[in-house]
Tab-separated table of C-alpha atoms in Angstrom:
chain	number	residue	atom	x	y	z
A	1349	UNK	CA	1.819	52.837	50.338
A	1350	UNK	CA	-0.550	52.165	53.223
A	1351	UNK	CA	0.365	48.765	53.495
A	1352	UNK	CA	3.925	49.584	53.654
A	1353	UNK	CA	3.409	52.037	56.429
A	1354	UNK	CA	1.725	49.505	58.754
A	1355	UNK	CA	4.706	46.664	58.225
A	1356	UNK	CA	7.044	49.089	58.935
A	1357	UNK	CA	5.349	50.443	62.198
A	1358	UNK	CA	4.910	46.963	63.341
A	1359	UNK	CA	8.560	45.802	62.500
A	1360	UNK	CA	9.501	49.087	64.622
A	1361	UNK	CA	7.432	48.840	67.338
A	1362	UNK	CA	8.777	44.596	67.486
A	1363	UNK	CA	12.371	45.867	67.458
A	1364	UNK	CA	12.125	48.427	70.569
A	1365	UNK	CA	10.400	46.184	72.530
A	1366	UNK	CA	12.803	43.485	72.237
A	1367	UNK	CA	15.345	46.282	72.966
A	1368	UNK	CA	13.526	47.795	75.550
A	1369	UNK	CA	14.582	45.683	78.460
A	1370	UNK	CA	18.025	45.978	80.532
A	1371	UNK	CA	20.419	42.683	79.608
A	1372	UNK	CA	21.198	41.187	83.229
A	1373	UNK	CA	24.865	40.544	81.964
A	1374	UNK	CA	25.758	44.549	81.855
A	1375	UNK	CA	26.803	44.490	85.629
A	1376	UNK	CA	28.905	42.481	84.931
A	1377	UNK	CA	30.349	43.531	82.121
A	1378	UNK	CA	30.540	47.122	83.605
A	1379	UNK	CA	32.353	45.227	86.895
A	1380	UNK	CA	34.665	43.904	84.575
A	1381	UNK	CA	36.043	48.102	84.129
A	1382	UNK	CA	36.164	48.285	87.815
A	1383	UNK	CA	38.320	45.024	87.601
A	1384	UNK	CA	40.537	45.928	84.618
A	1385	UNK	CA	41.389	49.708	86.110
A	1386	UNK	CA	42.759	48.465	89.724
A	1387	UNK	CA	44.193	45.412	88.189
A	1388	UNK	CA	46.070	46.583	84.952
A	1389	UNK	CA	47.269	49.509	86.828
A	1390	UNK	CA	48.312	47.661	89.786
A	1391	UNK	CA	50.161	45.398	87.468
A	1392	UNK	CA	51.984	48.270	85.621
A	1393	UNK	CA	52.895	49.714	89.178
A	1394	UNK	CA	54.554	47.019	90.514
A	1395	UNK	CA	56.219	46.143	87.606
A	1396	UNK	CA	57.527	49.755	87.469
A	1397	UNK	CA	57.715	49.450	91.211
A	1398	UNK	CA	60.194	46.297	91.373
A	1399	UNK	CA	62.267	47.172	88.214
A	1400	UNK	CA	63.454	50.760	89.204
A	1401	UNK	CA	63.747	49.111	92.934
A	1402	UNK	CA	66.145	46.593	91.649
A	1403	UNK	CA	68.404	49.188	89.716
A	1404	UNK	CA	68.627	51.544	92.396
A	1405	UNK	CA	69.415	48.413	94.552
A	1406	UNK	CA	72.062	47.899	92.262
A	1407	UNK	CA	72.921	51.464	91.920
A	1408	UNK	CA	73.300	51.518	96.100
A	1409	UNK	CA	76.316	49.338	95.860
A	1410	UNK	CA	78.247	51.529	94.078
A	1411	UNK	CA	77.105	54.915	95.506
A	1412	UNK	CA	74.967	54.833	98.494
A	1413	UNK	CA	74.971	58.110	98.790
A	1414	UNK	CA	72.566	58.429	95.548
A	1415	UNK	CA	69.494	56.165	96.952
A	1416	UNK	CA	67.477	58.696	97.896
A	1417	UNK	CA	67.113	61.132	94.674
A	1418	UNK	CA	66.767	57.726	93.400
A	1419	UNK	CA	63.538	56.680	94.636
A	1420	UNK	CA	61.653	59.306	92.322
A	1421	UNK	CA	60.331	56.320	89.693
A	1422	UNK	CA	59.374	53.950	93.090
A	1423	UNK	CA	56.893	56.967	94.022
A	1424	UNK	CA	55.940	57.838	90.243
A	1425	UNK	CA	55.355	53.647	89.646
A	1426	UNK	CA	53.441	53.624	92.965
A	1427	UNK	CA	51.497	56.809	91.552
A	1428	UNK	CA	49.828	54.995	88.804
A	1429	UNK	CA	48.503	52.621	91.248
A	1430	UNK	CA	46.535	55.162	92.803
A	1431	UNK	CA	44.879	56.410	88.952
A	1432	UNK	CA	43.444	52.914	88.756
A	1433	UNK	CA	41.916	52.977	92.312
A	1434	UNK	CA	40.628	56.136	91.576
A	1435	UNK	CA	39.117	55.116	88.430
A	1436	UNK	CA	37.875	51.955	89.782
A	1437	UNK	CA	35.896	53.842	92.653
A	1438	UNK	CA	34.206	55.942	90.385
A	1439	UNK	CA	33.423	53.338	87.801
A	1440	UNK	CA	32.176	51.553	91.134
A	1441	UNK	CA	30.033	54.399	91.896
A	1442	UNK	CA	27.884	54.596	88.922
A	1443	UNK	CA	26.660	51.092	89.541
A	1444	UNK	CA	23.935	51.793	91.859
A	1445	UNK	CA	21.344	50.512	90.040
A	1446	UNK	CA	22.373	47.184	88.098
A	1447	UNK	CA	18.961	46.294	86.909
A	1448	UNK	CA	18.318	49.407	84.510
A	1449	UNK	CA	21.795	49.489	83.504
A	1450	UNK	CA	21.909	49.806	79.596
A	1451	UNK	CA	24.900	47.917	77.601
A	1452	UNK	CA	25.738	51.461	76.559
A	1453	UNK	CA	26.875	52.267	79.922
A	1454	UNK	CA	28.431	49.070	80.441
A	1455	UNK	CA	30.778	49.281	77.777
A	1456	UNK	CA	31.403	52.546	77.949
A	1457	UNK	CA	32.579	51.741	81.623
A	1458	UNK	CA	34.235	48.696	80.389
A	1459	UNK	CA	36.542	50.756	77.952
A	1460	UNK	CA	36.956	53.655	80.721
A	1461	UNK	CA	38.767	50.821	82.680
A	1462	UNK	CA	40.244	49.286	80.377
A	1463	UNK	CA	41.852	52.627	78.867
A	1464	UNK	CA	42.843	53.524	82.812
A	1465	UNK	CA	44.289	50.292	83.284
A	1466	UNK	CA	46.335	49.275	79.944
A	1467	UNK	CA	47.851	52.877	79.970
A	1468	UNK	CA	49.186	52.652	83.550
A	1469	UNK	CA	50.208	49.143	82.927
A	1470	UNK	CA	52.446	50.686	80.071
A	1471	UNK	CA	53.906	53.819	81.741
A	1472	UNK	CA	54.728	51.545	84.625
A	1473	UNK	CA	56.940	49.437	81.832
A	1474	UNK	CA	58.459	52.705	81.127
A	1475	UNK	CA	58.871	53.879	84.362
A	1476	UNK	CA	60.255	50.728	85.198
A	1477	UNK	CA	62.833	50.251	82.783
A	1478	UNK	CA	64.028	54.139	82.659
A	1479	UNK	CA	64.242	54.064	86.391
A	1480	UNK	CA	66.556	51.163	86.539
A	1481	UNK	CA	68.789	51.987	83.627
A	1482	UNK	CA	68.347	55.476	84.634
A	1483	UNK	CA	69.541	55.178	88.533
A	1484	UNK	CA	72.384	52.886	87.535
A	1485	UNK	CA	73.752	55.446	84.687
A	1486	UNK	CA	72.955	58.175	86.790
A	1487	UNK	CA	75.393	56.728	89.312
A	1488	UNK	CA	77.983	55.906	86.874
A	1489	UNK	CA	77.687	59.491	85.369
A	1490	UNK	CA	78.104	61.163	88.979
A	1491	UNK	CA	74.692	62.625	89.132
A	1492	UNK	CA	74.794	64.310	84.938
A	1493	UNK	CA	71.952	62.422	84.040
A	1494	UNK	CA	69.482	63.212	86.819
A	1495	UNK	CA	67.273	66.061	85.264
A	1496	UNK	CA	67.326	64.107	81.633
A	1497	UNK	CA	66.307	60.497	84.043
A	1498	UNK	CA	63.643	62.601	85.462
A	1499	UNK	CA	61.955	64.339	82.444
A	1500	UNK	CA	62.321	61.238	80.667
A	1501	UNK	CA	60.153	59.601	83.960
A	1502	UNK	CA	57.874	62.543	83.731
A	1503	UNK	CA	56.967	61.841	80.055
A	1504	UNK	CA	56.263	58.421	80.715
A	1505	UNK	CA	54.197	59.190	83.900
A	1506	UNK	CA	52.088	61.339	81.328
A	1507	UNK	CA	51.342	58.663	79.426
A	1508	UNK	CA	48.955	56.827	82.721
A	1509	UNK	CA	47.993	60.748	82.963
A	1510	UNK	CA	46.123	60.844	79.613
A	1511	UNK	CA	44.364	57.276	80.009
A	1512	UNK	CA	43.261	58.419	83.736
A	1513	UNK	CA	42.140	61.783	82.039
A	1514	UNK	CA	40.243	60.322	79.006
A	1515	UNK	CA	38.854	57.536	81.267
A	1516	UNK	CA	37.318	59.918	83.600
A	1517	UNK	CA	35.645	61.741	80.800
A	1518	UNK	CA	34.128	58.428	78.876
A	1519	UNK	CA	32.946	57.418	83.155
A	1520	UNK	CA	31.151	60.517	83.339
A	1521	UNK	CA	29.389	60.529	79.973
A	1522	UNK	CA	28.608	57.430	80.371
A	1523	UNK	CA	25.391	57.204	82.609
A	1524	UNK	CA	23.812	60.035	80.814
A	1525	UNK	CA	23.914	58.822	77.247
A	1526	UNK	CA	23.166	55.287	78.278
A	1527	UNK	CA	20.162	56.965	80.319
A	1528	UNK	CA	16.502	55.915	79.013
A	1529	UNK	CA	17.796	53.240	76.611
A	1530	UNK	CA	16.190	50.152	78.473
A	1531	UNK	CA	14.324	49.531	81.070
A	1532	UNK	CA	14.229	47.405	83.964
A	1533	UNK	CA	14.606	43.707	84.032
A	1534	UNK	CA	12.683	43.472	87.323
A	1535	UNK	CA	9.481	44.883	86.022
């Protein structure tokens, strides 16, 4: 029994050292959530941006006097834009200290920007194609679809909503439960 106890205290002690220190990679694999929020939702925004801009081009033609209700999905596309900046500052913000950053914390950043980014990218697919469809029907229909174009926007606005939401929550749990689990590289 003795003998047992002293392997195992000596295979335990072997593992936390060898865990002990920070990996130099988790900047950057933290930076790569501060990439991944501004980008993906950038993406998503201009996508939503340029489709809805092209149908309510098209939508002009035929009645001009409808452009400007129309714009709602250009400012709600150019909203989700801003949830990625937002999230990428913050991410951005925790990474004062790169050399005891654990990989806990960087993956947990990681995923905040990922989840930030992918679900602007997709409301600004959905804002995108309801807003050109949308403005164009809208026009056809003499102004009967406008409060079903813009709940329909609003749901899919709400999607970006709940990845900014649950984003912000994994960012700020993230440096204290990755707290204490390594040490620094430099020392």
């Amino acid at each position: 029994f003795r003998r047992h106890t002293r392997c195992s205290l000596a295979m335990a002690f072997s593992a936390s050292t060898v865990l002990a220190v920070c990996a130099p990679q988790s900047y950057f694999i933290a930076s790569l959530g501060v990439a991944a929020a501004i980008v993906f939702a950038n993406l998503g925004a201009a996508y939503g941006t340029a489709k809805a801009g092209a149908g309510i081009a098209t939508m002009g033609i035929m009645r001009g006097d409808m452009v400007m209700r129309s714009l709602i999905p250009v400012v709600m596309a150019g909203v989700l834009g801003i949830y990625g900046l937002i999230t990428a500052v913050i991410i951005n913000g925790k990474l004062d200290k790169p050399d005891t950053l654990s990989a806990y914390t960087a993956y947990a950043l990681l995923g905040a920007g990922l989840c930030v980014g992918m679900s602007s990218a997709a409301a600004g697919y959905a804002i995108g194609i309801v807003g050109d469809i949308g403005a164009r029907c809208n026009a056809l229909a003499n102004g009967k679809l406008f409060v079903g174009m813009i709940l329909i926007l609003i749901f899919a606005e709400a999607l970006g909503l709940y990845g900014l939401i649950v984003g912000l929550v994994v960012t700020a749990s993230s440096v204290e439960h990755g707290a204490g689990l390594c040490t620094s590289y430099l020392s």
